[in-house]
Amino acid sequence: MTQPQTATRRTNPKPLPQVIAAKRMRIAWMRGEVVPLSPQLDHCVQYLGHWWVNDDTEWIRVTAPNAIALLDKQKASSMALYRDLHAKHAA
């Protein structure tokens, strides 16, 4: 009887937490699993397919749709800005 429960546990992964300890995020960052919003804005990052914000002791997952849209927009504009800066510097 315990077999079906074990199989169910394996197919249903643990839900993503709302908060991650700073140590866990540092490890993920060192593994290259974290992408900062921009080179200058590293207090907001993408990790595990979500945005996270640092409050100095832990990382909080962003869940508000408007905040997610704002971060996505900022990332796109930051990428364009840094691409232009690199192009001017290379020329």
CSV table of N, CA and C in Angstrom, one decimal:
chain,number,residue,atom,x,y,z
A,1,MET,N,0.8,-1.2,0.0
A,1,MET,CA,0.0,0.0,0.0
A,1,MET,C,0.8,1.3,0.0
A,2,THR,N,2.0,1.2,0.5
A,2,THR,CA,2.9,2.4,0.5
A,2,THR,C,3.4,2.8,-0.9
A,3,GLN,N,3.5,1.8,-1.8
A,3,GLN,CA,4.0,2.1,-3.1
A,3,GLN,C,3.3,3.2,-3.8
A,4,PRO,N,1.9,3.2,-3.9
A,4,PRO,CA,1.3,4.3,-4.6
A,4,PRO,C,1.6,5.7,-4.0
A,5,GLN,N,1.7,5.8,-2.7
A,5,GLN,CA,2.0,7.1,-2.1
A,5,GLN,C,3.4,7.5,-2.4
A,6,THR,N,4.4,6.6,-2.5
A,6,THR,CA,5.7,6.9,-2.9
A,6,THR,C,5.8,7.4,-4.3
A,7,ALA,N,5.1,6.7,-5.2
A,7,ALA,CA,5.0,7.1,-6.6
A,7,ALA,C,4.4,8.5,-6.7
A,8,THR,N,3.4,8.8,-6.0
A,8,THR,CA,2.7,10.1,-6.0
A,8,THR,C,3.7,11.2,-5.6
A,9,ARG,N,4.4,10.9,-4.5
A,9,ARG,CA,5.4,11.9,-4.0
A,9,ARG,C,6.4,12.2,-5.1
A,10,ARG,N,6.9,11.3,-5.8
A,10,ARG,CA,7.9,11.5,-6.8
A,10,ARG,C,7.4,12.3,-8.0
A,11,THR,N,6.1,12.1,-8.4
A,11,THR,CA,5.6,12.8,-9.5
A,11,THR,C,5.1,14.2,-9.2
A,12,ASN,N,4.9,14.5,-7.9
A,12,ASN,CA,4.4,15.8,-7.4
A,12,ASN,C,5.6,16.5,-6.7
A,13,PRO,N,6.4,17.3,-7.4
A,13,PRO,CA,7.5,17.9,-6.8
A,13,PRO,C,7.1,18.9,-5.7
A,14,LYS,N,8.0,19.1,-4.8
A,14,LYS,CA,7.8,20.1,-3.7
A,14,LYS,C,7.5,21.4,-4.2
A,15,PRO,N,6.4,22.1,-3.8
A,15,PRO,CA,6.1,23.4,-4.3
A,15,PRO,C,7.2,24.4,-4.1
A,16,LEU,N,7.3,25.4,-4.9
A,16,LEU,CA,8.3,26.4,-4.8
A,16,LEU,C,8.0,27.3,-3.6
A,17,PRO,N,9.1,27.6,-2.8
A,17,PRO,CA,8.8,28.4,-1.6
A,17,PRO,C,8.6,29.9,-1.9
A,18,GLN,N,8.1,30.6,-1.0
A,18,GLN,CA,7.9,32.0,-1.1
A,18,GLN,C,9.2,32.8,-0.8
A,19,VAL,N,10.0,32.1,0.1
A,19,VAL,CA,11.2,32.7,0.6
A,19,VAL,C,12.3,31.7,0.5
A,20,ILE,N,13.5,32.2,0.1
A,20,ILE,CA,14.7,31.4,0.1
A,20,ILE,C,15.8,32.0,0.9
A,21,ALA,N,16.5,31.2,1.7
A,21,ALA,CA,17.6,31.7,2.5
A,21,ALA,C,18.7,32.3,1.7
A,22,ALA,N,19.4,33.3,2.2
A,22,ALA,CA,20.5,33.9,1.4
A,22,ALA,C,21.5,32.9,1.0
A,23,LYS,N,21.8,32.0,1.9
A,23,LYS,CA,22.9,30.9,1.7
A,23,LYS,C,22.5,30.1,0.5
A,24,ARG,N,21.2,29.7,0.4
A,24,ARG,CA,20.8,28.8,-0.8
A,24,ARG,C,20.9,29.6,-2.1
A,25,MET,N,20.6,30.9,-2.0
A,25,MET,CA,20.7,31.7,-3.2
A,25,MET,C,22.1,31.9,-3.6
A,26,ARG,N,23.0,32.1,-2.7
A,26,ARG,CA,24.4,32.3,-3.0
A,26,ARG,C,25.0,31.0,-3.7
A,27,ILE,N,24.6,29.9,-3.2
A,27,ILE,CA,25.0,28.6,-3.8
A,27,ILE,C,24.5,28.5,-5.3
A,28,ALA,N,23.2,28.8,-5.5
A,28,ALA,CA,22.6,28.8,-6.8
A,28,ALA,C,23.3,29.8,-7.7
A,29,TRP,N,23.7,31.0,-7.2
A,29,TRP,CA,24.4,32.0,-7.9
A,29,TRP,C,25.8,31.5,-8.4
A,30,MET,N,26.5,30.8,-7.5
A,30,MET,CA,27.8,30.3,-7.8
A,30,MET,C,27.7,29.2,-8.8
A,31,ARG,N,26.6,28.5,-8.9
A,31,ARG,CA,26.4,27.5,-9.9
A,31,ARG,C,25.9,28.0,-11.2
A,32,GLY,N,25.7,29.3,-11.3
A,32,GLY,CA,25.3,30.0,-12.5
A,32,GLY,C,23.8,29.8,-12.8
A,33,GLU,N,23.0,29.5,-11.8
A,33,GLU,CA,21.6,29.3,-11.9
A,33,GLU,C,20.7,30.6,-11.7
A,34,VAL,N,21.4,31.7,-11.4
A,34,VAL,CA,20.8,33.0,-11.1
A,34,VAL,C,21.2,34.0,-12.1
A,35,VAL,N,20.2,34.8,-12.6
A,35,VAL,CA,20.4,35.8,-13.6
A,35,VAL,C,19.9,37.1,-12.9
A,36,PRO,N,20.9,38.1,-12.7
A,36,PRO,CA,20.5,39.4,-12.1
A,36,PRO,C,19.7,40.2,-13.1
A,37,LEU,N,18.9,41.1,-12.6
A,37,LEU,CA,18.1,42.0,-13.4
A,37,LEU,C,19.0,42.8,-14.4
A,38,SER,N,20.2,43.2,-13.9
A,38,SER,CA,21.2,43.8,-14.8
A,38,SER,C,22.5,43.7,-14.0
A,39,PRO,N,23.6,44.0,-14.7
A,39,PRO,CA,24.9,44.0,-14.0
A,39,PRO,C,25.0,44.9,-12.8
A,40,GLN,N,24.2,46.0,-12.8
A,40,GLN,CA,24.2,47.0,-11.7
A,40,GLN,C,23.1,46.7,-10.7
A,41,LEU,N,22.1,46.0,-11.1
A,41,LEU,CA,20.9,45.8,-10.2
A,41,LEU,C,20.9,44.3,-9.9
A,42,ASP,N,21.6,43.9,-8.9
A,42,ASP,CA,21.7,42.5,-8.5
A,42,ASP,C,20.9,42.1,-7.3
A,43,HIS,N,20.1,43.0,-6.8
A,43,HIS,CA,19.2,42.7,-5.7
A,43,HIS,C,17.8,42.1,-6.2
A,44,CYS,N,17.6,42.1,-7.5
A,44,CYS,CA,16.5,41.5,-8.1
A,44,CYS,C,17.0,40.5,-9.1
A,45,VAL,N,16.6,39.2,-9.0
A,45,VAL,CA,17.2,38.2,-9.9
A,45,VAL,C,16.1,37.2,-10.4
A,46,GLN,N,16.4,36.5,-11.4
A,46,GLN,CA,15.6,35.4,-11.9
A,46,GLN,C,16.2,34.1,-11.5
A,47,TYR,N,15.4,33.3,-10.9
A,47,TYR,CA,15.9,32.0,-10.4
A,47,TYR,C,14.7,31.0,-10.4
A,48,LEU,N,14.9,29.8,-10.9
A,48,LEU,CA,13.8,28.8,-11.0
A,48,LEU,C,12.6,29.3,-11.8
A,49,GLY,N,12.9,30.2,-12.8
A,49,GLY,CA,11.8,30.7,-13.6
A,49,GLY,C,10.9,31.8,-13.0
A,50,HIS,N,11.4,32.4,-11.9
A,50,HIS,CA,10.7,33.5,-11.2
A,50,HIS,C,11.6,34.6,-10.8
A,51,TRP,N,11.0,35.7,-10.5
A,51,TRP,CA,11.8,36.9,-10.0
A,51,TRP,C,11.8,36.8,-8.5
A,52,TRP,N,13.0,37.2,-7.9
A,52,TRP,CA,13.2,37.2,-6.5
A,52,TRP,C,13.9,38.5,-6.1
A,53,VAL,N,13.5,39.0,-4.9
A,53,VAL,CA,14.1,40.3,-4.4
A,53,VAL,C,14.8,40.0,-3.1
A,54,ASN,N,16.0,40.6,-2.9
A,54,ASN,CA,16.8,40.4,-1.8
A,54,ASN,C,16.4,41.5,-0.7
A,55,ASP,N,16.3,41.0,0.5
A,55,ASP,CA,16.0,42.0,1.6
A,55,ASP,C,17.2,41.9,2.6
A,56,ASP,N,18.4,41.5,2.2
A,56,ASP,CA,19.6,41.3,3.0
A,56,ASP,C,19.7,40.1,3.8
A,57,THR,N,18.6,39.5,4.2
A,57,THR,CA,18.7,38.2,5.0
A,57,THR,C,18.1,37.0,4.2
A,58,GLU,N,17.2,37.3,3.3
A,58,GLU,CA,16.6,36.2,2.5
A,58,GLU,C,16.1,36.8,1.2
A,59,TRP,N,15.7,35.9,0.3
A,59,TRP,CA,15.2,36.3,-1.0
A,59,TRP,C,13.7,36.0,-1.0
A,60,ILE,N,12.9,36.9,-1.5
A,60,ILE,CA,11.4,36.8,-1.5
A,60,ILE,C,11.0,36.7,-2.9
A,61,ARG,N,10.2,35.7,-3.2
A,61,ARG,CA,9.7,35.5,-4.6
A,61,ARG,C,8.6,36.5,-4.9
A,62,VAL,N,8.7,37.1,-6.1
A,62,VAL,CA,7.8,38.1,-6.5
A,62,VAL,C,6.6,37.4,-7.1
A,63,THR,N,5.4,37.7,-6.6
A,63,THR,CA,4.2,37.0,-7.1
A,63,THR,C,3.2,38.0,-7.7
A,64,ALA,N,3.3,39.2,-7.4
A,64,ALA,CA,2.3,40.2,-7.9
A,64,ALA,C,2.5,40.4,-9.4
A,65,PRO,N,1.5,40.2,-10.2
A,65,PRO,CA,1.6,40.3,-11.7
A,65,PRO,C,2.1,41.6,-12.2
A,66,ASN,N,1.7,42.7,-11.5
A,66,ASN,CA,2.2,44.1,-12.0
A,66,ASN,C,3.7,44.2,-11.7
A,67,ALA,N,4.2,43.7,-10.6
A,67,ALA,CA,5.6,43.7,-10.3
A,67,ALA,C,6.4,42.8,-11.2
A,68,ILE,N,5.9,41.7,-11.5
A,68,ILE,CA,6.6,40.8,-12.5
A,68,ILE,C,6.7,41.5,-13.9
A,69,ALA,N,5.6,42.1,-14.3
A,69,ALA,CA,5.6,42.8,-15.6
A,69,ALA,C,6.6,44.0,-15.6
A,70,LEU,N,6.7,44.7,-14.5
A,70,LEU,CA,7.6,45.8,-14.3
A,70,LEU,C,9.1,45.3,-14.4
A,71,LEU,N,9.4,44.2,-13.7
A,71,LEU,CA,10.7,43.6,-13.7
A,71,LEU,C,11.1,43.1,-15.1
A,72,ASP,N,10.1,42.5,-15.8
A,72,ASP,CA,10.4,42.0,-17.2
A,72,ASP,C,10.7,43.2,-18.1
A,73,LYS,N,9.9,44.2,-17.9
A,73,LYS,CA,10.2,45.4,-18.8
A,73,LYS,C,11.5,46.1,-18.5
A,74,GLN,N,11.9,46.1,-17.2
A,74,GLN,CA,13.2,46.7,-16.8
A,74,GLN,C,14.3,45.9,-17.3
A,75,LYS,N,14.2,44.5,-17.3
A,75,LYS,CA,15.2,43.7,-17.8
A,75,LYS,C,15.4,43.9,-19.3
A,76,ALA,N,14.4,44.0,-20.0
A,76,ALA,CA,14.5,44.2,-21.5
A,76,ALA,C,15.1,45.6,-21.8
A,77,SER,N,14.8,46.6,-21.0
A,77,SER,CA,15.4,47.9,-21.3
A,77,SER,C,16.8,48.0,-20.8
A,78,SER,N,17.2,47.3,-19.7
A,78,SER,CA,18.6,47.2,-19.3
A,78,SER,C,19.4,46.4,-20.3
A,79,MET,N,18.9,45.4,-20.9
A,79,MET,CA,19.6,44.6,-21.9
A,79,MET,C,19.9,45.5,-23.1
A,80,ALA,N,18.9,46.2,-23.5
A,80,ALA,CA,19.1,47.1,-24.7
A,80,ALA,C,20.2,48.2,-24.3
A,81,LEU,N,20.1,48.8,-23.2
A,81,LEU,CA,21.0,49.8,-22.8
A,81,LEU,C,22.5,49.3,-22.7
A,82,TYR,N,22.7,48.1,-22.1
A,82,TYR,CA,24.0,47.6,-22.0
A,82,TYR,C,24.5,47.1,-23.4
A,83,ARG,N,23.6,46.6,-24.2
A,83,ARG,CA,24.0,46.2,-25.6
A,83,ARG,C,24.5,47.5,-26.4
A,84,ASP,N,23.8,48.6,-26.2
A,84,ASP,CA,24.2,49.8,-26.9
A,84,ASP,C,25.6,50.3,-26.3
A,85,LEU,N,25.7,50.3,-25.0
A,85,LEU,CA,27.0,50.7,-24.4
A,85,LEU,C,28.2,49.9,-24.9
A,86,HIS,N,28.0,48.6,-25.0
A,86,HIS,CA,29.0,47.7,-25.5
A,86,HIS,C,29.4,48.0,-26.9
A,87,ALA,N,28.3,48.2,-27.7
A,87,ALA,CA,28.5,48.5,-29.1
A,87,ALA,C,29.3,49.8,-29.3
A,88,LYS,N,29.0,50.8,-28.5
A,88,LYS,CA,29.7,52.1,-28.6
A,88,LYS,C,31.2,51.9,-28.1
A,89,HIS,N,31.4,51.1,-27.1
A,89,HIS,CA,32.7,50.9,-26.6
A,89,HIS,C,33.6,50.1,-27.6
A,90,ALA,N,33.0,49.2,-28.3
A,90,ALA,CA,33.7,48.4,-29.2
A,90,ALA,C,34.1,49.1,-30.5
A,91,ALA,N,33.3,50.2,-30.8
A,91,ALA,CA,33.5,50.9,-32.0
A,91,ALA,C,34.7,51.9,-32.0
